[in-house]
Amino acid sequence: QQFVVYFYRHIRERNVYEIHSMYESSFSKLTERFFKDKPWPKVDAISHLTGDDHVFSMLYSEMYYRHVYARLQPTLEQRCESWDNYCELFKVILGTKINMQLPNSWLWDMVDDFIYQFQSYCAYRAKLRQKGPQEINVLRECDQVWNALGVLKYLQAFVDKSDIVNILKQEREGGDRSFTETDGYGYGKGSNVLRTLGYFSLVGLLRVHCLLGDYHSALQAAAPLGLSQPGAALYQRVTGCHISVYYYSGFAHIMRREYTLAAKAFNHILLYISRTKQFHTQTAAYEQIIKRNEEMYALMAICTALSPQDRVVDESVQKACMEKHADKLQRMAAGQLGGYDELFTYSCPKFVTPAPPNYDDAKADLSQDAYKLQLGIFMEEVKQQARLPKLRSYLRLYTTIPIAKLASFMEVSEAEILSLLMAFKHKLGGRDNLHFYVQDKMVHVCDARVEKKHGEFFASNIVRLSELTKEINA
């Protein structure tokens, strides 16, 4: 009761610092102490403590259902109730002028869990084999609950209503930068809720489009965030958002065959995690950060196998990637498809099928259909490139080599080797530091070796020597 009373008071007083403290710390401590394996009290049990405040009741319910999803197994009824609560809360935020300031971490969690619950419902709905006739009938009647168009509609409504795209555009053009400089709290007057939800909804749209397999729309949605531009950004202030932005944008680039852009995204965020993960060891999100970190190293290994990334990947990231996936990198370099399949399966998002299943087929289990479709698309692309790493290794040994000799090395006909060379140009030509041309049945290879960064090599080894010396002296 005391938690609810104080939490409500701080929200009424717009005390962001205290709200953040209670949301991040007090709520987690009380959960561990009293509600580790059971739900918090329902909103009806606490509403009298807050004067039946309608907006606070919806905010409390949002946290209530998020706890159910995180710690318990939500029932179909709870899934439907959570959807109704989100719809009601979002309509209030979009349709009225609310006078409150909420922490960015809470607003991000609101968007993040909204999408997670959509993802969870799609997977739950697809497993008809595990459900009885009564549950299937309820699912049939709840056809608008957690539907993909509804989720996209709310996220896009936040983007449009907040005018966040124009706000960010004006900042890039040298205009008012108070939104980014004050982390969204000091822009204009009144509440930060709508504008900041609009900002995080850009990341939400990136994620939802990736889950649906629409990678072009995913990257279009994230474009206003200016990921390729230097300088501070709001997404960098919330660790979960920061990681999500680069994970989903990097994955979208992989599926669009933009391996260098993907490697740049993963390199950025993997360096960030390596520098900051020690600060999150005591937080609830630590396990998720480490899991995502491992997934992105797997995706980096895919990028490295399909298109060498020496120029854009930090030496420490390359080294860690090699240590984690040396065996699979070796198999992929030899043209074996199993390594690609294993890494993709381990690291890809949990894709969803937006359409409901055929409820008349009670034995159906369509939960893996979306994943199998995306895996098939990816593996088809890999098959087209499977022999290119081997071809590249031969070309690096020569400045000129006859077509016939190269064909004998690759154990194919001369016509096939010409097709492979064309495929190399098409797939990797603009993204590889190896350049060649064919003239008079000879392949001429241009010297495009990247100059090694000797300074970094010596600096890292000096540090290692210093550490070894301290260990020996100790």
Short mmCIF file of C-alpha atoms in Angstrom, two decimals:
data_model
loop_
_atom_site.label_atom_id
_atom_site.label_comp_id
_atom_site.label_asym_id
_atom_site.label_seq_id
_atom_site.Cartn_x
_atom_site.Cartn_y
_atom_site.Cartn_z
CA GLN A 1 0.00 0.00 0.00
CA GLN A 2 2.78 2.41 0.90
CA PHE A 3 4.47 1.79 -2.47
CA VAL A 4 1.27 2.53 -4.40
CA VAL A 5 0.51 5.69 -2.38
CA TYR A 6 4.01 7.15 -2.81
CA PHE A 7 4.22 6.07 -6.45
CA TYR A 8 0.91 7.78 -7.20
CA ARG A 9 1.97 10.94 -5.34
CA HIS A 10 5.25 11.25 -7.27
CA ILE A 11 3.43 10.78 -10.59
CA ARG A 12 0.95 13.51 -9.63
CA GLU A 13 3.86 15.79 -8.64
CA ARG A 14 5.78 15.03 -11.90
CA ASN A 15 8.83 14.03 -9.83
CA VAL A 16 10.70 12.07 -12.51
CA TYR A 17 13.70 11.27 -10.31
CA GLU A 18 11.58 9.63 -7.59
CA ILE A 19 9.35 7.87 -10.14
CA HIS A 20 12.45 6.43 -11.79
CA SER A 21 13.85 5.27 -8.45
CA MET A 22 10.61 3.55 -7.45
CA TYR A 23 10.07 2.05 -10.90
CA GLU A 24 13.62 0.69 -11.32
CA SER A 25 14.49 -0.17 -7.71
CA SER A 26 11.52 -0.35 -5.33
CA PHE A 27 9.24 -2.26 -7.71
CA SER A 28 11.97 -4.86 -8.39
CA LYS A 29 12.79 -5.28 -4.68
CA LEU A 30 9.15 -5.73 -3.71
CA THR A 31 8.72 -8.20 -6.57
CA GLU A 32 11.67 -10.30 -5.37
CA ARG A 33 10.43 -10.18 -1.80
CA PHE A 34 6.67 -10.73 -2.12
CA PHE A 35 5.70 -11.47 -5.75
CA LYS A 36 8.49 -13.64 -7.12
CA ASP A 37 6.13 -16.40 -8.25
CA LYS A 38 2.71 -14.77 -8.01
CA PRO A 39 1.07 -11.68 -9.52
CA TRP A 40 0.88 -8.27 -7.90
CA PRO A 41 -2.54 -7.24 -6.54
CA LYS A 42 -4.99 -6.43 -9.33
CA VAL A 43 -5.85 -2.81 -9.93
CA ASP A 44 -9.27 -3.15 -8.25
CA ALA A 45 -7.51 -3.93 -4.96
CA ILE A 46 -5.45 -0.71 -4.95
CA SER A 47 -7.64 1.81 -6.82
CA HIS A 48 -9.15 3.15 -3.56
CA LEU A 49 -5.65 4.25 -2.50
CA THR A 50 -5.41 6.59 -5.50
CA GLY A 51 -8.92 8.00 -5.55
CA ASP A 52 -9.81 5.71 -8.49
CA ASP A 53 -7.50 7.73 -10.74
CA HIS A 54 -8.20 6.33 -14.22
CA VAL A 55 -4.80 7.07 -15.81
CA PHE A 56 -2.82 5.75 -12.84
CA SER A 57 -4.95 2.58 -12.85
CA MET A 58 -3.96 1.94 -16.48
CA LEU A 59 -0.28 2.62 -15.74
CA TYR A 60 -0.38 0.25 -12.76
CA SER A 61 -2.14 -2.39 -14.89
CA GLU A 62 0.57 -2.06 -17.54
CA MET A 63 3.19 -2.92 -14.91
CA TYR A 64 0.94 -5.66 -13.48
CA TYR A 65 0.60 -7.51 -16.80
CA ARG A 66 4.28 -6.98 -17.64
CA HIS A 67 5.15 -8.75 -14.37
CA VAL A 68 2.77 -11.61 -15.26
CA TYR A 69 4.52 -12.07 -18.62
CA ALA A 70 7.98 -11.87 -17.06
CA ARG A 71 7.50 -14.17 -14.05
CA LEU A 72 4.40 -16.29 -14.69
CA GLN A 73 2.57 -17.97 -17.55
CA PRO A 74 -0.19 -15.61 -18.74
CA THR A 75 -3.62 -17.10 -19.40
CA LEU A 76 -5.62 -16.30 -22.53
CA GLU A 77 -7.85 -14.05 -20.43
CA GLN A 78 -4.82 -12.11 -19.13
CA ARG A 79 -3.46 -11.73 -22.66
CA CYS A 80 -6.76 -10.23 -23.80
CA GLU A 81 -7.00 -7.97 -20.73
CA SER A 82 -3.45 -6.68 -21.29
CA TRP A 83 -4.29 -5.83 -24.91
CA ASP A 84 -7.44 -3.97 -23.81
CA ASN A 85 -5.44 -2.05 -21.18
CA TYR A 86 -2.78 -1.02 -23.71
CA CYS A 87 -5.46 0.12 -26.17
CA GLU A 88 -7.23 2.18 -23.50
CA LEU A 89 -3.98 3.71 -22.22
CA PHE A 90 -2.70 4.57 -25.70
CA LYS A 91 -6.02 6.13 -26.70
CA VAL A 92 -5.86 8.40 -23.63
CA ILE A 93 -2.26 9.44 -24.42
CA LEU A 94 -3.07 10.05 -28.09
CA GLY A 95 -6.43 11.73 -27.57
CA THR A 96 -6.01 13.92 -24.47
CA LYS A 97 -3.45 16.27 -22.98
CA ILE A 98 -2.01 14.37 -20.04
CA ASN A 99 -0.08 16.35 -17.48
CA MET A 100 2.70 14.05 -16.30
CA GLN A 101 6.36 13.27 -16.80
CA LEU A 102 7.46 9.63 -16.86
CA PRO A 103 11.03 8.20 -16.94
CA ASN A 104 12.37 7.25 -20.35
CA SER A 105 13.15 3.74 -19.12
CA TRP A 106 9.46 3.15 -18.32
CA LEU A 107 8.29 4.58 -21.64
CA TRP A 108 10.76 2.34 -23.49
CA ASP A 109 9.64 -0.71 -21.50
CA MET A 110 6.04 0.18 -22.39
CA VAL A 111 6.78 0.05 -26.14
CA ASP A 112 9.16 -2.91 -25.82
CA ASP A 113 6.71 -5.07 -23.85
CA PHE A 114 3.79 -4.06 -26.08
CA ILE A 115 5.67 -5.66 -28.98
CA TYR A 116 6.87 -8.61 -26.90
CA GLN A 117 3.30 -9.42 -25.86
CA PHE A 118 2.19 -9.22 -29.51
CA GLN A 119 5.01 -11.60 -30.43
CA SER A 120 4.10 -13.93 -27.56
CA TYR A 121 0.40 -13.96 -28.49
CA CYS A 122 1.16 -14.83 -32.14
CA ALA A 123 3.29 -17.80 -31.02
CA TYR A 124 0.64 -18.87 -28.48
CA ARG A 125 -2.19 -18.65 -31.02
CA ALA A 126 -0.31 -20.75 -33.59
CA LYS A 127 -0.06 -23.82 -31.30
CA LEU A 128 -3.59 -25.17 -31.70
CA ARG A 129 -2.51 -28.73 -30.92
CA GLN A 130 -2.13 -27.85 -27.23
CA LYS A 131 -5.57 -26.22 -26.87
CA GLY A 132 -9.05 -27.51 -26.12
CA PRO A 133 -12.23 -26.69 -28.11
CA GLN A 134 -13.35 -24.00 -25.64
CA GLU A 135 -10.01 -22.14 -25.83
CA ILE A 136 -10.04 -22.34 -29.65
CA ASN A 137 -13.54 -20.83 -29.70
CA VAL A 138 -12.35 -17.92 -27.52
CA LEU A 139 -9.39 -17.37 -29.88
CA ARG A 140 -11.77 -17.37 -32.84
CA GLU A 141 -13.91 -14.68 -31.18
CA CYS A 142 -10.86 -12.55 -30.21
CA ASP A 143 -9.66 -12.04 -33.78
CA GLN A 144 -8.85 -8.35 -33.17
CA VAL A 145 -6.75 -9.00 -30.05
CA TRP A 146 -3.02 -8.44 -30.68
CA ASN A 147 -3.50 -8.27 -34.44
CA ALA A 148 -0.53 -7.00 -36.45
CA LEU A 149 -2.39 -4.08 -38.06
CA GLY A 150 -3.55 -2.87 -34.65
CA VAL A 151 -0.01 -2.98 -33.24
CA LEU A 152 1.41 -1.13 -36.26
CA LYS A 153 -1.46 1.38 -36.12
CA TYR A 154 -0.72 2.41 -32.53
CA LEU A 155 3.05 2.68 -33.10
CA GLN A 156 2.55 4.77 -36.25
CA ALA A 157 -0.04 6.92 -34.46
CA PHE A 158 2.54 7.79 -31.78
CA VAL A 159 5.08 8.71 -34.46
CA ASP A 160 2.59 10.91 -36.34
CA LYS A 161 0.92 12.56 -33.33
CA SER A 162 4.23 13.38 -31.63
CA ASP A 163 5.68 14.87 -34.85
CA ILE A 164 8.95 13.25 -33.79
CA VAL A 165 10.23 12.83 -37.36
CA ASN A 166 10.15 16.60 -37.96
CA ILE A 167 11.65 17.30 -34.52
CA LEU A 168 14.64 15.04 -35.30
CA LYS A 169 14.94 16.45 -38.82
CA GLN A 170 15.14 20.01 -37.48
CA GLU A 171 17.86 18.93 -35.03
CA ARG A 172 19.96 17.44 -37.84
CA GLU A 173 19.54 20.65 -39.85
CA GLY A 174 20.91 22.75 -36.99
CA GLY A 175 17.63 23.74 -35.37
CA ASP A 176 16.41 23.43 -31.79
CA ARG A 177 18.23 20.49 -30.14
CA SER A 178 16.46 20.69 -26.78
CA PHE A 179 14.68 17.34 -27.29
CA THR A 180 17.92 15.35 -27.48
CA GLU A 181 19.90 17.57 -25.11
CA THR A 182 17.29 17.21 -22.33
CA ASP A 183 16.53 13.53 -23.10
CA GLY A 184 13.01 14.52 -24.12
CA TYR A 185 12.08 16.06 -20.75
CA GLY A 186 12.69 19.72 -21.57
CA TYR A 187 11.30 20.06 -25.09
CA GLY A 188 8.40 22.51 -25.23
CA LYS A 189 5.96 22.55 -22.34
CA GLY A 190 3.86 19.94 -20.62
CA SER A 191 4.28 16.18 -20.68
CA ASN A 192 7.19 14.25 -22.20
CA VAL A 193 5.09 11.10 -22.61
CA LEU A 194 3.70 11.50 -26.14
CA ARG A 195 6.93 12.77 -27.73
CA THR A 196 9.12 10.14 -26.12
CA LEU A 197 6.68 7.34 -26.95
CA GLY A 198 6.75 8.62 -30.53
CA TYR A 199 10.54 8.40 -30.51
CA PHE A 200 10.62 4.87 -29.08
CA SER A 201 7.85 3.84 -31.50
CA LEU A 202 10.35 4.37 -34.34
CA VAL A 203 12.43 1.61 -32.75
CA GLY A 204 9.23 -0.38 -32.19
CA LEU A 205 8.33 -0.17 -35.89
CA LEU A 206 11.86 -1.31 -36.78
CA ARG A 207 11.38 -4.37 -34.58
CA VAL A 208 7.83 -5.26 -35.69
CA HIS A 209 8.72 -5.02 -39.38
CA CYS A 210 11.71 -7.31 -38.77
CA LEU A 211 9.45 -9.83 -37.00
CA LEU A 212 7.14 -9.73 -40.03
CA GLY A 213 10.05 -10.09 -42.50
CA ASP A 214 9.66 -6.62 -44.09
CA TYR A 215 13.26 -5.42 -43.84
CA HIS A 216 12.94 -2.46 -46.20
CA SER A 217 10.12 -0.97 -44.10
CA ALA A 218 12.10 -1.76 -40.94
CA LEU A 219 15.08 0.32 -42.02
CA GLN A 220 12.82 3.06 -43.36
CA ALA A 221 11.14 3.33 -39.97
CA ALA A 222 14.52 3.66 -38.22
CA ALA A 223 15.92 6.22 -40.71
CA PRO A 224 14.83 9.31 -38.68
CA LEU A 225 16.96 8.07 -35.75
CA GLY A 226 20.12 8.91 -37.73
CA LEU A 227 22.06 5.79 -36.73
CA SER A 228 24.92 6.55 -39.12
CA GLN A 229 25.38 10.12 -37.85
CA PRO A 230 27.75 10.99 -34.99
CA GLY A 231 26.58 12.62 -31.79
CA ALA A 232 24.35 11.88 -28.84
CA ALA A 233 20.89 10.41 -29.31
CA LEU A 234 18.05 9.55 -26.94
CA TYR A 235 18.18 5.81 -27.73
CA GLN A 236 21.71 5.75 -26.28
CA ARG A 237 20.33 6.77 -22.84
CA VAL A 238 18.29 3.56 -22.43
CA THR A 239 20.43 0.43 -22.68
CA GLY A 240 17.67 -1.89 -23.86
CA CYS A 241 16.67 0.52 -26.61
CA HIS A 242 20.29 1.08 -27.66
CA ILE A 243 20.87 -2.66 -28.08
CA SER A 244 17.54 -3.24 -29.87
CA VAL A 245 18.21 -0.49 -32.42
CA TYR A 246 21.48 -2.02 -33.56
CA TYR A 247 20.43 -5.67 -33.28
CA TYR A 248 17.35 -5.28 -35.48
CA SER A 249 18.90 -2.82 -37.94
CA GLY A 250 21.96 -5.06 -38.28
CA PHE A 251 19.79 -8.12 -38.88
CA ALA A 252 17.72 -6.23 -41.48
CA HIS A 253 20.94 -5.31 -43.31
CA ILE A 254 22.01 -8.99 -43.36
CA MET A 255 18.72 -10.04 -44.93
CA ARG A 256 19.16 -7.28 -47.54
CA ARG A 257 22.72 -8.52 -48.33
CA GLU A 258 24.24 -5.30 -46.92
CA TYR A 259 26.90 -7.13 -44.92
CA THR A 260 29.24 -4.19 -44.37
CA LEU A 261 26.44 -2.02 -42.94
CA ALA A 262 25.40 -4.95 -40.73
CA ALA A 263 28.97 -5.44 -39.51
CA LYS A 264 29.27 -1.72 -38.69
CA ALA A 265 26.07 -1.88 -36.63
CA PHE A 266 27.17 -4.99 -34.71
CA ASN A 267 30.70 -3.64 -34.22
CA HIS A 268 29.32 -0.44 -32.66
CA ILE A 269 27.00 -2.16 -30.20
CA LEU A 270 29.36 -5.03 -29.30
CA LEU A 271 32.04 -2.49 -28.34
CA TYR A 272 29.45 -0.60 -26.30
CA ILE A 273 28.37 -3.75 -24.43
CA SER A 274 31.98 -4.78 -23.74
CA ARG A 275 32.62 -1.36 -22.17
CA THR A 276 29.43 -1.13 -20.11
CA LYS A 277 28.21 -4.63 -19.21
CA GLN A 278 29.94 -4.55 -15.79
CA PHE A 279 27.57 -1.71 -14.80
CA HIS A 280 24.51 -3.90 -15.40
CA THR A 281 25.50 -7.03 -13.45
CA GLN A 282 23.01 -6.24 -10.65
CA THR A 283 20.13 -5.26 -12.94
CA ALA A 284 17.22 -7.44 -14.05
CA ALA A 285 18.20 -6.88 -17.70
CA TYR A 286 21.74 -8.30 -17.36
CA GLU A 287 20.88 -11.80 -18.60
CA GLN A 288 19.06 -10.37 -21.62
CA ILE A 289 22.02 -8.10 -22.43
CA ILE A 290 24.45 -11.04 -22.35
CA LYS A 291 22.10 -13.21 -24.44
CA ARG A 292 21.75 -10.49 -27.07
CA ASN A 293 25.51 -9.96 -27.01
CA GLU A 294 26.10 -13.64 -27.89
CA GLU A 295 23.48 -13.50 -30.64
CA MET A 296 25.15 -10.50 -32.25
CA TYR A 297 28.55 -12.21 -32.21
CA ALA A 298 26.89 -15.07 -34.11
CA LEU A 299 25.47 -12.60 -36.65
CA MET A 300 28.90 -10.94 -36.92
CA ALA A 301 30.36 -14.37 -37.76
CA ILE A 302 27.82 -14.67 -40.60
CA CYS A 303 28.83 -11.23 -41.93
CA THR A 304 32.51 -12.17 -41.74
CA ALA A 305 31.94 -15.45 -43.61
CA LEU A 306 29.85 -13.90 -46.39
CA SER A 307 31.96 -10.77 -46.84
CA PRO A 308 35.28 -10.17 -44.98
CA GLN A 309 34.98 -7.10 -42.74
CA ASP A 310 38.60 -6.25 -41.86
CA ARG A 311 38.11 -2.57 -42.60
CA VAL A 312 35.09 -1.89 -40.39
CA VAL A 313 35.38 -4.29 -37.44
CA ASP A 314 37.48 -3.52 -34.38
CA GLU A 315 40.34 -5.92 -33.66
CA SER A 316 38.94 -6.86 -30.24
CA VAL A 317 35.55 -7.72 -31.77
CA GLN A 318 37.21 -9.81 -34.49
CA LYS A 319 39.24 -11.67 -31.90
CA ALA A 320 36.21 -12.38 -29.68
CA CYS A 321 34.18 -13.50 -32.68
CA MET A 322 36.95 -15.90 -33.73
CA GLU A 323 37.21 -17.32 -30.21
CA LYS A 324 33.46 -17.92 -29.97
CA HIS A 325 32.84 -19.28 -33.47
CA ALA A 326 36.19 -20.49 -34.84
CA ASP A 327 34.82 -23.91 -35.77
CA LYS A 328 31.76 -22.54 -37.58
CA LEU A 329 33.82 -19.87 -39.37
CA GLN A 330 36.14 -22.61 -40.63
CA ARG A 331 33.19 -24.70 -41.83
CA MET A 332 31.55 -21.71 -43.53
CA ALA A 333 34.84 -20.78 -45.24
CA ALA A 334 34.93 -24.32 -46.65
CA GLY A 335 31.45 -23.81 -48.12
CA GLN A 336 29.58 -26.00 -45.60
CA LEU A 337 26.03 -24.73 -45.13
CA GLY A 338 25.47 -26.23 -41.67
CA GLY A 339 27.41 -23.46 -39.93
CA TYR A 340 25.18 -20.76 -41.46
CA ASP A 341 22.03 -22.66 -40.49
CA GLU A 342 23.15 -23.09 -36.86
CA LEU A 343 24.21 -19.46 -36.40
CA PHE A 344 21.05 -18.08 -38.02
CA THR A 345 18.79 -20.33 -35.91
CA TYR A 346 20.59 -19.28 -32.72
CA SER A 347 20.63 -15.55 -33.37
CA CYS A 348 17.60 -14.60 -35.48
CA PRO A 349 14.54 -12.76 -34.04
CA LYS A 350 11.45 -14.78 -33.09
CA PHE A 351 9.50 -14.21 -36.30
CA VAL A 352 5.70 -14.13 -36.19
CA THR A 353 2.91 -15.09 -38.56
CA PRO A 354 0.46 -12.15 -38.46
CA ALA A 355 -2.54 -14.07 -39.81
CA PRO A 356 -4.52 -16.33 -37.46
CA PRO A 357 -4.33 -20.09 -38.11
CA ASN A 358 -7.15 -22.25 -39.47
CA TYR A 359 -9.06 -22.93 -36.25
CA ASP A 360 -10.86 -25.89 -37.84
CA ASP A 361 -7.55 -27.78 -37.98
CA ALA A 362 -7.12 -28.44 -34.25
CA LYS A 363 -3.90 -30.43 -34.74
CA ALA A 364 -2.03 -27.60 -36.47
CA ASP A 365 1.15 -26.09 -35.06
CA LEU A 366 2.24 -23.15 -37.20
CA SER A 367 4.55 -21.53 -34.63
CA GLN A 368 7.68 -22.31 -36.69
CA ASP A 369 6.31 -21.40 -40.13
CA ALA A 370 7.56 -17.79 -40.14
CA TYR A 371 11.01 -18.86 -38.91
CA LYS A 372 11.27 -21.60 -41.57
CA LEU A 373 10.30 -19.13 -44.29
CA GLN A 374 13.00 -16.61 -43.26
CA LEU A 375 15.58 -19.38 -42.82
CA GLY A 376 14.77 -20.64 -46.33
CA ILE A 377 15.24 -17.15 -47.81
CA PHE A 378 18.55 -16.72 -46.00
CA MET A 379 19.88 -20.18 -46.90
CA GLU A 380 18.95 -19.70 -50.57
CA GLU A 381 21.16 -16.61 -50.60
CA VAL A 382 23.94 -18.49 -48.80
CA LYS A 383 23.81 -21.34 -51.34
CA GLN A 384 24.42 -18.82 -54.11
CA GLN A 385 27.52 -17.59 -52.25
CA ALA A 386 28.73 -20.88 -50.73
CA ARG A 387 31.72 -21.29 -53.09
CA LEU A 388 32.70 -17.62 -53.18
CA PRO A 389 34.97 -17.66 -50.06
CA LYS A 390 37.00 -20.50 -51.60
CA LEU A 391 37.22 -18.62 -54.91
CA ARG A 392 38.32 -15.52 -53.06
CA SER A 393 41.10 -17.42 -51.26
CA TYR A 394 42.55 -18.56 -54.62
CA LEU A 395 42.31 -15.11 -56.19
CA ARG A 396 44.25 -13.59 -53.29
CA LEU A 397 47.23 -15.81 -54.13
CA TYR A 398 47.70 -14.44 -57.66
CA THR A 399 47.99 -11.21 -59.59
CA THR A 400 47.11 -13.06 -62.81
CA ILE A 401 45.76 -16.59 -63.28
CA PRO A 402 44.40 -18.36 -66.39
CA ILE A 403 40.68 -19.18 -66.39
CA ALA A 404 41.48 -22.86 -67.05
CA LYS A 405 43.84 -23.11 -64.08
CA LEU A 406 41.38 -21.40 -61.73
CA ALA A 407 38.62 -23.74 -62.96
CA SER A 408 40.82 -26.78 -62.20
CA PHE A 409 41.49 -25.48 -58.68
CA MET A 410 37.75 -25.02 -58.10
CA GLU A 411 36.99 -28.38 -59.78
CA VAL A 412 34.46 -26.86 -62.20
CA SER A 413 34.28 -26.16 -65.94
CA GLU A 414 35.50 -22.92 -67.50
CA ALA A 415 31.89 -21.84 -68.13
CA GLU A 416 31.06 -22.44 -64.47
CA ILE A 417 34.09 -20.50 -63.22
CA LEU A 418 33.03 -17.51 -65.33
CA SER A 419 29.57 -17.75 -63.71
CA LEU A 420 31.20 -17.84 -60.26
CA LEU A 421 33.34 -14.80 -61.08
CA MET A 422 30.22 -12.94 -62.20
CA ALA A 423 28.45 -13.99 -59.00
CA PHE A 424 31.43 -12.73 -56.97
CA LYS A 425 31.20 -9.34 -58.69
CA HIS A 426 27.43 -9.19 -58.23
CA LYS A 427 27.27 -10.34 -54.62
CA LEU A 428 30.44 -8.86 -53.16
CA GLY A 429 31.87 -6.52 -55.78
CA GLY A 430 31.05 -3.27 -54.01
CA ARG A 431 31.68 -4.62 -50.51
CA ASP A 432 34.97 -6.52 -50.84
CA ASN A 433 38.53 -5.21 -50.92
CA LEU A 434 39.49 -7.72 -53.64
CA HIS A 435 39.09 -6.41 -57.22
CA PHE A 436 39.67 -8.24 -60.49
CA TYR A 437 38.80 -8.24 -64.20
CA VAL A 438 38.86 -10.88 -66.95
CA GLN A 439 40.72 -10.31 -70.22
CA ASP A 440 41.81 -12.83 -72.86
CA LYS A 441 40.97 -15.83 -70.67
CA MET A 442 43.10 -14.45 -67.86
CA VAL A 443 41.90 -13.16 -64.49
CA HIS A 444 43.81 -10.02 -63.45
CA VAL A 445 43.69 -9.36 -59.70
CA CYS A 446 44.24 -5.83 -58.41
CA ASP A 447 46.30 -5.32 -55.31
CA ALA A 448 43.85 -3.95 -52.77
CA ARG A 449 45.42 -5.01 -49.53
CA VAL A 450 44.36 -2.98 -46.53
CA GLU A 451 47.21 -1.37 -44.67
CA LYS A 452 47.50 -2.88 -41.22
CA LYS A 453 47.02 -0.59 -38.25
CA HIS A 454 50.39 -1.15 -36.63
CA GLY A 455 49.72 1.39 -33.87
CA GLU A 456 46.75 -0.59 -32.55
CA PHE A 457 48.75 -3.83 -32.70
CA PHE A 458 51.64 -2.43 -30.65
CA ALA A 459 49.33 -0.63 -28.19
CA SER A 460 47.31 -3.78 -27.43
CA ASN A 461 50.47 -5.86 -26.99
CA ILE A 462 52.06 -3.23 -24.71
CA VAL A 463 48.96 -3.46 -22.49
CA ARG A 464 49.17 -7.26 -22.48
CA LEU A 465 52.89 -7.13 -21.60
CA SER A 466 52.14 -4.72 -18.76
CA GLU A 467 49.44 -7.04 -17.39
CA LEU A 468 51.73 -10.10 -17.62
CA THR A 469 54.53 -8.20 -15.85
CA LYS A 470 52.19 -7.27 -13.00
CA GLU A 471 51.07 -10.92 -12.67
CA ILE A 472 54.69 -12.15 -12.59
CA ASN A 473 55.74 -9.56 -10.03
CA ALA A 474 52.73 -10.34 -7.86
#
